[in-house]
Short mmCIF file of C-alpha atoms and ligand atoms in Angstrom, two decimals:
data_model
loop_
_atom_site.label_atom_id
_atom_site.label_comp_id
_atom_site.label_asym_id
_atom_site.label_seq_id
_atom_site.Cartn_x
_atom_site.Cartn_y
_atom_site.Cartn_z
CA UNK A 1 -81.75 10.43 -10.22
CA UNK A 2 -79.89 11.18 -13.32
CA UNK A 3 -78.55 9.19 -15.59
CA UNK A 4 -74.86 9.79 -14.77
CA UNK A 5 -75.13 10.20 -11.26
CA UNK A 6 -74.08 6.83 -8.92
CA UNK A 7 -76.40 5.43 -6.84
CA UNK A 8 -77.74 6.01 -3.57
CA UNK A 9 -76.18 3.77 -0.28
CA UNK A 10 -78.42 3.23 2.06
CA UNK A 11 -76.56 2.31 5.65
CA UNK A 12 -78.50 0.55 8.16
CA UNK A 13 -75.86 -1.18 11.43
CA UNK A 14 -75.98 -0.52 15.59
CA UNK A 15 -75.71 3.32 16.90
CA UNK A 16 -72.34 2.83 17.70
CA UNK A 17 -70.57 1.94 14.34
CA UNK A 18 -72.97 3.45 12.63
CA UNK A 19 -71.37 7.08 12.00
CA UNK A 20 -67.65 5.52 11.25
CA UNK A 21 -69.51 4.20 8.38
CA UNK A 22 -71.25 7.13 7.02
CA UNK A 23 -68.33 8.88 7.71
CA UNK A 24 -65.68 6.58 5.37
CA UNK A 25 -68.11 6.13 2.70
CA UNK A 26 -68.64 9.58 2.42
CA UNK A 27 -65.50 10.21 2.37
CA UNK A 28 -64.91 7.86 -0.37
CA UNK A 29 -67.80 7.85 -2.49
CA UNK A 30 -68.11 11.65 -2.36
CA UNK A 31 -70.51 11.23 -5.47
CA UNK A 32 -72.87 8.78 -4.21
CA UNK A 33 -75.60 9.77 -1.70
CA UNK A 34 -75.41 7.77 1.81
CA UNK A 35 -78.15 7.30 3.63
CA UNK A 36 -79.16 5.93 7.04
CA UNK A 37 -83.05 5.09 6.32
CA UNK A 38 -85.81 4.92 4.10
CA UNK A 39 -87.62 8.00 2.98
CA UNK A 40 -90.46 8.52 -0.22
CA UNK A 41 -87.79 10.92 -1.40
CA UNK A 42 -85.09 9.14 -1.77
CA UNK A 43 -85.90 5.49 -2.08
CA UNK A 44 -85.88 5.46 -5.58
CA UNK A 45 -82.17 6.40 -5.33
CA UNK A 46 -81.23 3.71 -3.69
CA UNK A 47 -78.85 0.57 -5.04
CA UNK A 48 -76.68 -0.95 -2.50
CA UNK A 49 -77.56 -1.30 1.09
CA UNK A 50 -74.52 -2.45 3.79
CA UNK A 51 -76.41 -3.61 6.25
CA UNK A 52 -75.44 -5.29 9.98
CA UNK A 53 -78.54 -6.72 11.33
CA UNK A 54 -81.20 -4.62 9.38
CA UNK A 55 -84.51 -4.25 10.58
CA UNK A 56 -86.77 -6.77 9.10
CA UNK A 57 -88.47 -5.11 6.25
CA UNK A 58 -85.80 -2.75 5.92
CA UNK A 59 -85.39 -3.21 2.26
CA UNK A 60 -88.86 -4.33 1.55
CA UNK A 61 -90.13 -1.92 -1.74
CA UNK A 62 -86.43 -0.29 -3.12
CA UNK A 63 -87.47 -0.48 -6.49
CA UNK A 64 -83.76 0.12 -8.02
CA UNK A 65 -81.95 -2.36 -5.17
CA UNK A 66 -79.22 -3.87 -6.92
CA UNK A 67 -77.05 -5.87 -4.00
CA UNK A 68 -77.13 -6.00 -0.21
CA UNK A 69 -73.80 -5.54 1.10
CA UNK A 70 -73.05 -7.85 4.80
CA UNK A 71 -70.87 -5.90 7.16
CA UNK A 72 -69.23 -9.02 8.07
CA UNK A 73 -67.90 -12.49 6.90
CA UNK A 74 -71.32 -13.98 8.40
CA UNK A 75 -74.52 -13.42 6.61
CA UNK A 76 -76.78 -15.30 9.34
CA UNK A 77 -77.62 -11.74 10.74
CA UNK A 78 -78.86 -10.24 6.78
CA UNK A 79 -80.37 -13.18 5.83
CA UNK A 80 -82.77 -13.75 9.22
CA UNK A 81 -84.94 -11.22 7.87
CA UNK A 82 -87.36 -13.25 5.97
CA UNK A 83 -88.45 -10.02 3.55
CA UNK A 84 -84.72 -9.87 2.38
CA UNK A 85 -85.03 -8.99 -1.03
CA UNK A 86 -84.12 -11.14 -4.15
CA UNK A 87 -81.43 -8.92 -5.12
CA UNK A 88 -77.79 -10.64 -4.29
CA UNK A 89 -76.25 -10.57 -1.13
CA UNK A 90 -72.30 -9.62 -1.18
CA UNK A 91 -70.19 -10.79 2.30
CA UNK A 92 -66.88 -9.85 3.63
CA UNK A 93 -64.13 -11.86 2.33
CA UNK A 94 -61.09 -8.82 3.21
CA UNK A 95 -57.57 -9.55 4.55
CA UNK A 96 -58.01 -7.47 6.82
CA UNK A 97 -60.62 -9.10 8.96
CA UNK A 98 -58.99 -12.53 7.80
CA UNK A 99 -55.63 -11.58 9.56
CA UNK A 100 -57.63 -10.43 12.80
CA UNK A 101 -59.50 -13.59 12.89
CA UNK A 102 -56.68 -15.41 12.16
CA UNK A 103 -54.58 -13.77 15.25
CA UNK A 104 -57.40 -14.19 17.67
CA UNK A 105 -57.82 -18.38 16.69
CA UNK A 106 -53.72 -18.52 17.09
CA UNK A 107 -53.87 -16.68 20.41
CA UNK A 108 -56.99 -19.32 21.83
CA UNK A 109 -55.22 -22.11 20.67
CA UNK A 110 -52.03 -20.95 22.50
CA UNK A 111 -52.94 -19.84 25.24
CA UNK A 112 -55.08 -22.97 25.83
CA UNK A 113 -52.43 -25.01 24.47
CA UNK A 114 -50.21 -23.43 26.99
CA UNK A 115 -52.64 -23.49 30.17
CA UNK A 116 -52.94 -19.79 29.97
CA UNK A 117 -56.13 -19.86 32.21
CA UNK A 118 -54.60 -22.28 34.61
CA UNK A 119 -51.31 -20.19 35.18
CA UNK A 120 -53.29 -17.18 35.55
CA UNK A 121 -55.50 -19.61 38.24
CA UNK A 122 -51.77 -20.43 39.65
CA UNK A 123 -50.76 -16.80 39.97
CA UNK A 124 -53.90 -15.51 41.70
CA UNK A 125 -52.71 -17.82 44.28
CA UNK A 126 -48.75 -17.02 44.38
CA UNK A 127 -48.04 -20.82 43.59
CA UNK A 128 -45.47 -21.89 41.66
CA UNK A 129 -46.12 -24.95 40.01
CA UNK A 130 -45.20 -26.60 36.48
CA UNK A 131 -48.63 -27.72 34.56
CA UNK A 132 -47.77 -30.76 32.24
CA UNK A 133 -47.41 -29.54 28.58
CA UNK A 134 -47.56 -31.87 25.41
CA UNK A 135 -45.36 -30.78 22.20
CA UNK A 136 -47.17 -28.88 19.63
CA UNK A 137 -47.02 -31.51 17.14
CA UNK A 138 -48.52 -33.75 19.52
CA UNK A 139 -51.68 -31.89 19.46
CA UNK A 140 -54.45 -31.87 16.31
CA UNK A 141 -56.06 -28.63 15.59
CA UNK A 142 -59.27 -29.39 14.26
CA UNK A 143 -60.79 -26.42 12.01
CA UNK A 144 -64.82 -27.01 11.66
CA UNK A 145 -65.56 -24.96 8.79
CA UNK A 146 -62.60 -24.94 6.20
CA UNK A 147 -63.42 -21.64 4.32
CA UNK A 148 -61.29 -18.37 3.79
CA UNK A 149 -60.97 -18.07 7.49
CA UNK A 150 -60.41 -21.83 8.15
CA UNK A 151 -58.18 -22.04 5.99
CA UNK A 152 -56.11 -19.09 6.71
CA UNK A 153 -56.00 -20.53 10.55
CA UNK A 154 -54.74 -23.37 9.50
CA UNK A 155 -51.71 -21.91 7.67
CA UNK A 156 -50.73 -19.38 10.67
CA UNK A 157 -51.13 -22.92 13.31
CA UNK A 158 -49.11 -24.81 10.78
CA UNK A 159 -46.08 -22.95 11.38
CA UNK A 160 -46.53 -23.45 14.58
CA UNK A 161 -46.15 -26.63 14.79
CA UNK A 162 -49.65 -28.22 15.52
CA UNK A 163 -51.40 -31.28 13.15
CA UNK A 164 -54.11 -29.96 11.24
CA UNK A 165 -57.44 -31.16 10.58
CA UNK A 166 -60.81 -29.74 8.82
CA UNK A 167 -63.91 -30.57 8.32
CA UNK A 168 -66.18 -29.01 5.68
CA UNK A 169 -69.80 -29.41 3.79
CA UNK A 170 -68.00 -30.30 0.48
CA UNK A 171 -64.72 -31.76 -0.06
CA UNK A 172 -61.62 -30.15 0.13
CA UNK A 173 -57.87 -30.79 -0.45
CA UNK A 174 -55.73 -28.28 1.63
CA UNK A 175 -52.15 -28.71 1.66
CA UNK A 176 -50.90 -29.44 5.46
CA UNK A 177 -54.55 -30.68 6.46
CA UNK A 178 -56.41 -34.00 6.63
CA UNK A 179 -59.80 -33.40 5.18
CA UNK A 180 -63.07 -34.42 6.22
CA UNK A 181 -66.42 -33.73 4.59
CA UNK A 182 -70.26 -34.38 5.55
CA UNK A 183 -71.89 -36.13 7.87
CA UNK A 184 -69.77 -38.87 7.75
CA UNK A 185 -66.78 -37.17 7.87
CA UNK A 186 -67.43 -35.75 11.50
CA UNK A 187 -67.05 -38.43 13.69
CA UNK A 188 -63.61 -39.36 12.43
CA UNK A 189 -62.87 -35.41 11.95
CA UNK A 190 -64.05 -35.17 16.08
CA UNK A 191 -61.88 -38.34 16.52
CA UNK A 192 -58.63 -36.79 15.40
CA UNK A 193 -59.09 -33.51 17.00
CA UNK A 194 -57.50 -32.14 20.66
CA UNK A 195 -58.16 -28.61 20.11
CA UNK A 196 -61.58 -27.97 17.97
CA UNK A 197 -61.81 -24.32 16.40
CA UNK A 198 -65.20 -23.31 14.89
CA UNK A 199 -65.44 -21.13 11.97
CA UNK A 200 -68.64 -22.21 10.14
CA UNK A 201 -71.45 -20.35 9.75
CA UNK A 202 -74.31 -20.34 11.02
CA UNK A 203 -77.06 -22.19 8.75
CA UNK A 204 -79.89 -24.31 9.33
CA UNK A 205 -77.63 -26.92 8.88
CA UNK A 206 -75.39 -26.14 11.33
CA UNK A 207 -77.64 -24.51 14.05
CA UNK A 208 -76.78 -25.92 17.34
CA UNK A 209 -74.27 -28.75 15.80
CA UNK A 210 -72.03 -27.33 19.50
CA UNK A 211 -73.64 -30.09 21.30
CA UNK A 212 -73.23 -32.85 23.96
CA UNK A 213 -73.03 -35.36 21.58
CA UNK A 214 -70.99 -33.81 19.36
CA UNK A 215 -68.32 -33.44 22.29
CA UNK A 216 -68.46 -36.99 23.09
CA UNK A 217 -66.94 -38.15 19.94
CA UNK A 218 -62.93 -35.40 20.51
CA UNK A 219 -60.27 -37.07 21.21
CA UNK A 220 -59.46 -37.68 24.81
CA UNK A 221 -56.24 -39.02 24.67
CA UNK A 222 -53.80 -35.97 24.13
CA UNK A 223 -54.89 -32.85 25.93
CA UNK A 224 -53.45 -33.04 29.53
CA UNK A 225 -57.19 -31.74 31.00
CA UNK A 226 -58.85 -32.67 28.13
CA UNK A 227 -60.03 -31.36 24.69
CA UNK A 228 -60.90 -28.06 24.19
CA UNK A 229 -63.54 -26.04 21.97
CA UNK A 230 -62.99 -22.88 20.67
CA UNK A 231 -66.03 -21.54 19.21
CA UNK A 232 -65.35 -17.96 17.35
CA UNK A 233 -67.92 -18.98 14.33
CA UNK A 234 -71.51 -17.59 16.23
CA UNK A 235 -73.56 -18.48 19.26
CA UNK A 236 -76.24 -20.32 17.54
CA UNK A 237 -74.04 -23.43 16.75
CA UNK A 238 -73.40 -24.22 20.43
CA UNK A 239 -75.74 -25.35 23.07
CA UNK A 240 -74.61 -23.27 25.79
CA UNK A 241 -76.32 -25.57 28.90
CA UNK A 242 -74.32 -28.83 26.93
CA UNK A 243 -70.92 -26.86 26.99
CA UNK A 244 -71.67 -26.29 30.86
CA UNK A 245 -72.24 -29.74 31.73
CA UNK A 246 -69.80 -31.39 29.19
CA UNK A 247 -66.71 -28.83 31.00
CA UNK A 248 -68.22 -29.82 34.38
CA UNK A 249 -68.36 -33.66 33.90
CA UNK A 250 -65.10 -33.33 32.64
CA UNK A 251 -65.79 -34.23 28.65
CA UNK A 252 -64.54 -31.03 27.56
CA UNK A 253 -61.15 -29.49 29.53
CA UNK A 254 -61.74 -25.93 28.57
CA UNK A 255 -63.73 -23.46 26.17
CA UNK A 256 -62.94 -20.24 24.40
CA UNK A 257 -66.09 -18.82 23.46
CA UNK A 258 -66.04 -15.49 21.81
CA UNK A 259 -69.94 -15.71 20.37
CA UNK A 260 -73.25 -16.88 22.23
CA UNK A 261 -76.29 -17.83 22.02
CA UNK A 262 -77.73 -13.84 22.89
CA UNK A 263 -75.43 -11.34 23.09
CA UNK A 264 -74.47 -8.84 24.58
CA UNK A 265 -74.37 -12.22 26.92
CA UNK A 266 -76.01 -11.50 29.68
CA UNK A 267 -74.70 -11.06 32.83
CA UNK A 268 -76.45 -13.69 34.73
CA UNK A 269 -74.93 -16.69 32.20
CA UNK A 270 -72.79 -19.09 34.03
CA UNK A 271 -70.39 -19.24 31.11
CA UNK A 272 -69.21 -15.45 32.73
CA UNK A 273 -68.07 -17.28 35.75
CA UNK A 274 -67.10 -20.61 34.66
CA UNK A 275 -63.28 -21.52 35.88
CA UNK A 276 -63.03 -23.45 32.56
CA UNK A 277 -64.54 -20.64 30.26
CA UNK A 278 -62.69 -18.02 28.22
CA UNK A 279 -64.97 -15.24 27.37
CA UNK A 280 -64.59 -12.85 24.78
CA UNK A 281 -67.11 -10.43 23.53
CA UNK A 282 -67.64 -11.64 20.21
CA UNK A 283 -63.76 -9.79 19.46
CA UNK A 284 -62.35 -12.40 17.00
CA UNK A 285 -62.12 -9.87 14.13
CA UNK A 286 -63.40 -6.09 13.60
CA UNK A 287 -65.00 -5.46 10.56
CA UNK A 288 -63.09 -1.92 9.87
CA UNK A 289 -64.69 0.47 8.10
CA UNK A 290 -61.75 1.94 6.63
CA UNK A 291 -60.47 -1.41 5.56
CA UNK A 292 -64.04 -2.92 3.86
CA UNK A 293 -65.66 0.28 2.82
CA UNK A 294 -62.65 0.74 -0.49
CA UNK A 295 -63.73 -2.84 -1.29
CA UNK A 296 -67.44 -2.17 -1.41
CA UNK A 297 -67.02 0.57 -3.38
CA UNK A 298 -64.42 -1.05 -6.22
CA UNK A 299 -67.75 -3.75 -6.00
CA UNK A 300 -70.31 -1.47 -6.48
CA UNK A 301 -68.38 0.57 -9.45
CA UNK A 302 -67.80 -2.13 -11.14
CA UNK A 303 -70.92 -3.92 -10.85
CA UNK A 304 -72.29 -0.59 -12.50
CA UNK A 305 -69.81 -1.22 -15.05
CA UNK A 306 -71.41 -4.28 -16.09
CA UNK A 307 -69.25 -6.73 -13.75
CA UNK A 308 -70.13 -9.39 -11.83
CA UNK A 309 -70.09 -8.95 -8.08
CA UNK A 310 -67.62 -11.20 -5.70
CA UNK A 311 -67.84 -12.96 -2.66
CA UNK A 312 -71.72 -13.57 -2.94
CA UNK A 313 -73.56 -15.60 -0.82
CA UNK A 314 -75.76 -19.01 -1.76
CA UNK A 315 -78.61 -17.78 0.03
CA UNK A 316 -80.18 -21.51 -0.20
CA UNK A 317 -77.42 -22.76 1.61
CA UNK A 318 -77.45 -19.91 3.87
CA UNK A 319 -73.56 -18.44 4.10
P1 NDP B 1 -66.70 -19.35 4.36
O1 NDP B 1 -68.03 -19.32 3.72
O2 NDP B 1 -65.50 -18.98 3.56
O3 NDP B 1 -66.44 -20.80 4.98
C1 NDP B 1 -67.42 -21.52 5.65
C2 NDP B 1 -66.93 -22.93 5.83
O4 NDP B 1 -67.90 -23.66 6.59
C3 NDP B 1 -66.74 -23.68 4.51
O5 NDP B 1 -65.63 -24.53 4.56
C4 NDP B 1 -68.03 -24.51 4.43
O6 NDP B 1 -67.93 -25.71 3.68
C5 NDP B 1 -68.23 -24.84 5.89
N1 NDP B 1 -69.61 -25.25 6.13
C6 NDP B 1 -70.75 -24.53 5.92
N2 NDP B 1 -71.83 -25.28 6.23
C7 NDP B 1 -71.37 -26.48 6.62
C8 NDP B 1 -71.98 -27.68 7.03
N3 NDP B 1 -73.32 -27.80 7.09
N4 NDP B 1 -71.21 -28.73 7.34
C9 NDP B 1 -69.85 -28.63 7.27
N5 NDP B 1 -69.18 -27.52 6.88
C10 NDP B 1 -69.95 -26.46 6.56
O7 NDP B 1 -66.81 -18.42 5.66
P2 NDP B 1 -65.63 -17.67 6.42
O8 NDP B 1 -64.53 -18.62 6.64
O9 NDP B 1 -65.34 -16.39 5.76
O10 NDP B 1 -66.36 -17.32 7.81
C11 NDP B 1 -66.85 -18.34 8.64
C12 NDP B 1 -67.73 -17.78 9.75
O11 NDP B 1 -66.94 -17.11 10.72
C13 NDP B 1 -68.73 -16.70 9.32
O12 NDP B 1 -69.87 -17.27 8.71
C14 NDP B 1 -69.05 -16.04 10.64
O13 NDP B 1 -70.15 -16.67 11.24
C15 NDP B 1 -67.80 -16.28 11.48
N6 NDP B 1 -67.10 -15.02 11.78
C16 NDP B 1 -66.96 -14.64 13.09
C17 NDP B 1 -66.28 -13.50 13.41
C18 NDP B 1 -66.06 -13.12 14.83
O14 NDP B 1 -65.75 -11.95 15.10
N7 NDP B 1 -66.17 -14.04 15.77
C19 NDP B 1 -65.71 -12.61 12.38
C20 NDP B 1 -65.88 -13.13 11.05
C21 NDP B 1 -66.57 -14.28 10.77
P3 NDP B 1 -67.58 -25.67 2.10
O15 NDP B 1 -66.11 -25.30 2.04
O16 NDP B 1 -67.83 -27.05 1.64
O17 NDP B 1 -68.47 -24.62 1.51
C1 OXD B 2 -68.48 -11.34 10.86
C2 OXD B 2 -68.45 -11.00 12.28
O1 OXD B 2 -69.29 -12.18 10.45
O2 OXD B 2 -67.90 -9.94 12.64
O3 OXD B 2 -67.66 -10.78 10.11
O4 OXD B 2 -68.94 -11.75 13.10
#
């Protein structure tokens, strides 16, 4: 590699995506070599990986790595690779995928809100019937996980109508929203909250937190079938067998679920078929290549200009 000539990207994500990738940064980045694995030749070259779910080892050995780009708000899937690197590790913080995650927790939260799954229930059968529905500012939206996309919920259900709650590792002030931090701000976080979105990563902190007991402690009181949980943060906070039982005993009215514990989920899970369950393939928001590659690259020029990088990730506390 010369001197003046930018450095290699090295492209690893699933067969699908994988050319839309190659394709924009090329397209781009016409200067910079893009690759889509390692080779003696070339590995040298190579400073930024943008990696979805690498291979572990993957980046073992790059002796010129200079930052591991996510292809997505979530890091869980870069950071499960135990050989990661100690180079940092950048993560998707875009309007783009902040809007679409932001339209998919608004259209949960209505269209449980509303009874969507019941009408539809209603109009399978030809009945005509009026569900009971409680005002919007009845009803407390409880965000777990008050970061850029919490946050940005929040503001679009706020002009809705709803109360607003969150609940976050650290504490927080957000205009509109009664706080709650820590441990011991989750039972009285749970206590206030009908609807209960998830948008927190996944950590070892907050691996399976989707539990039984953790549904106990929503609020009962509001939600004419009871509370709901929308889950559109990843499939390894919830206990999938707990969400099962607590719908069927009744502690939980409904679910949205849009991530799961293995996915593709398979086609034998219960959740498919479950009356109360509103599956969606893990839709919430599209990281767009043609919308996150131009912020990649502004990263990676100017971290070659001496800059420092945005958005990274505290890879102790794992997001
Ligand atoms: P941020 O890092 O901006 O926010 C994470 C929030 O979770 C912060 O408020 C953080 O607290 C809180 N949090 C983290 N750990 C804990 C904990 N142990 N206890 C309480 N709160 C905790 O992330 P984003 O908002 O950008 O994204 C959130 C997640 O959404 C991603 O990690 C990803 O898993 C998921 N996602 C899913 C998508 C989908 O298609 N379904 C698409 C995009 C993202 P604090 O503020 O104190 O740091
Ligand atoms: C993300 C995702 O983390 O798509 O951005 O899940």
């Amino acid at each position: 590699m010369t001197q003046s000539s930018p450095g290699t990207i090295l492209i690893s994500t699933d067969e699908a995506s994988l050319p839309a990738w190659v394709g924009v940064f090329e397209r781009l980045a016409p200067d910079r070599r893009v690759v889509t694995g390692r080779s003696a030749d070339h590995d040298g070259d190579i400073e930024y990986a943008v990696v979805w779910s690498q291979s572990p080892g993957l980046l073992i050995g790059l002796p010129n790595l200079k930052a591991v780009f996510s292809i997505g708000a979530g890091v869980d899937h870069v950071l499960a690779d135990e050989s990661l690197p100690d180079v940092p590790v950048v993560r998707v913080v875009a309007d783009d995928l902040t809007n679409r995650m932001g339209e998919f927790v608004v259209w949960q939260v209505l269209d449980q809100f509303r009874q969507g799954p019941a009408y539809r229930d209603l109009q399978r059968q030809a009945t005509w019937k009026w569900l009971p529905q409680t005002a919007a500012d009845a009803v407390t939206v409880g965000i777990m996980g008050l970061g850029v996309l919490g946050q940005d919920a929040a503001r679009k259900l706020a002009m809705i109508g709803f109360k607003l709650a969150g609940w976050s590792r650290t504490a927080k002030s957000v205009e509109g929203v009664a706080t709650y931090a820590g441990e011991d701000g989750l039972g009285p976080f749970l206590g206030a909250s009908d609807i209960v979105v998830v948008l927190l990563p996944l950590t070892p902190a907050t691996s399976g937190i989707l539990n039984y007991e953790l549904f106990e402690k929503f609020r009962r009181s509001t939600m004419p079938s009871g509370p709901v949980l929308i889950n559109a943060g990843r499939g390894g906070l919830q206990v999938e067998t707990d969400i099962i039982r607590a719908l069927d005993e009744g502690l939980l009215g409904s679910a949205s679920l849009d991530v799961f514990e293995t996915e593709p989920l398979p086609a034998e899970s219960p959740l498919w078929r479950h009356p109360k369950v509103t599956v969606t393939p893990h839709a919430g928001g599209n990281s767009e290549p043609e919308a996150l590659v131009p912020l990649m690259i502004a990263q990676m020029e100017d971290h070659d200009r001496g800059r420092p990088l945005r958005n990274l990730v505290d890879r102790a506390a794992g997001y």
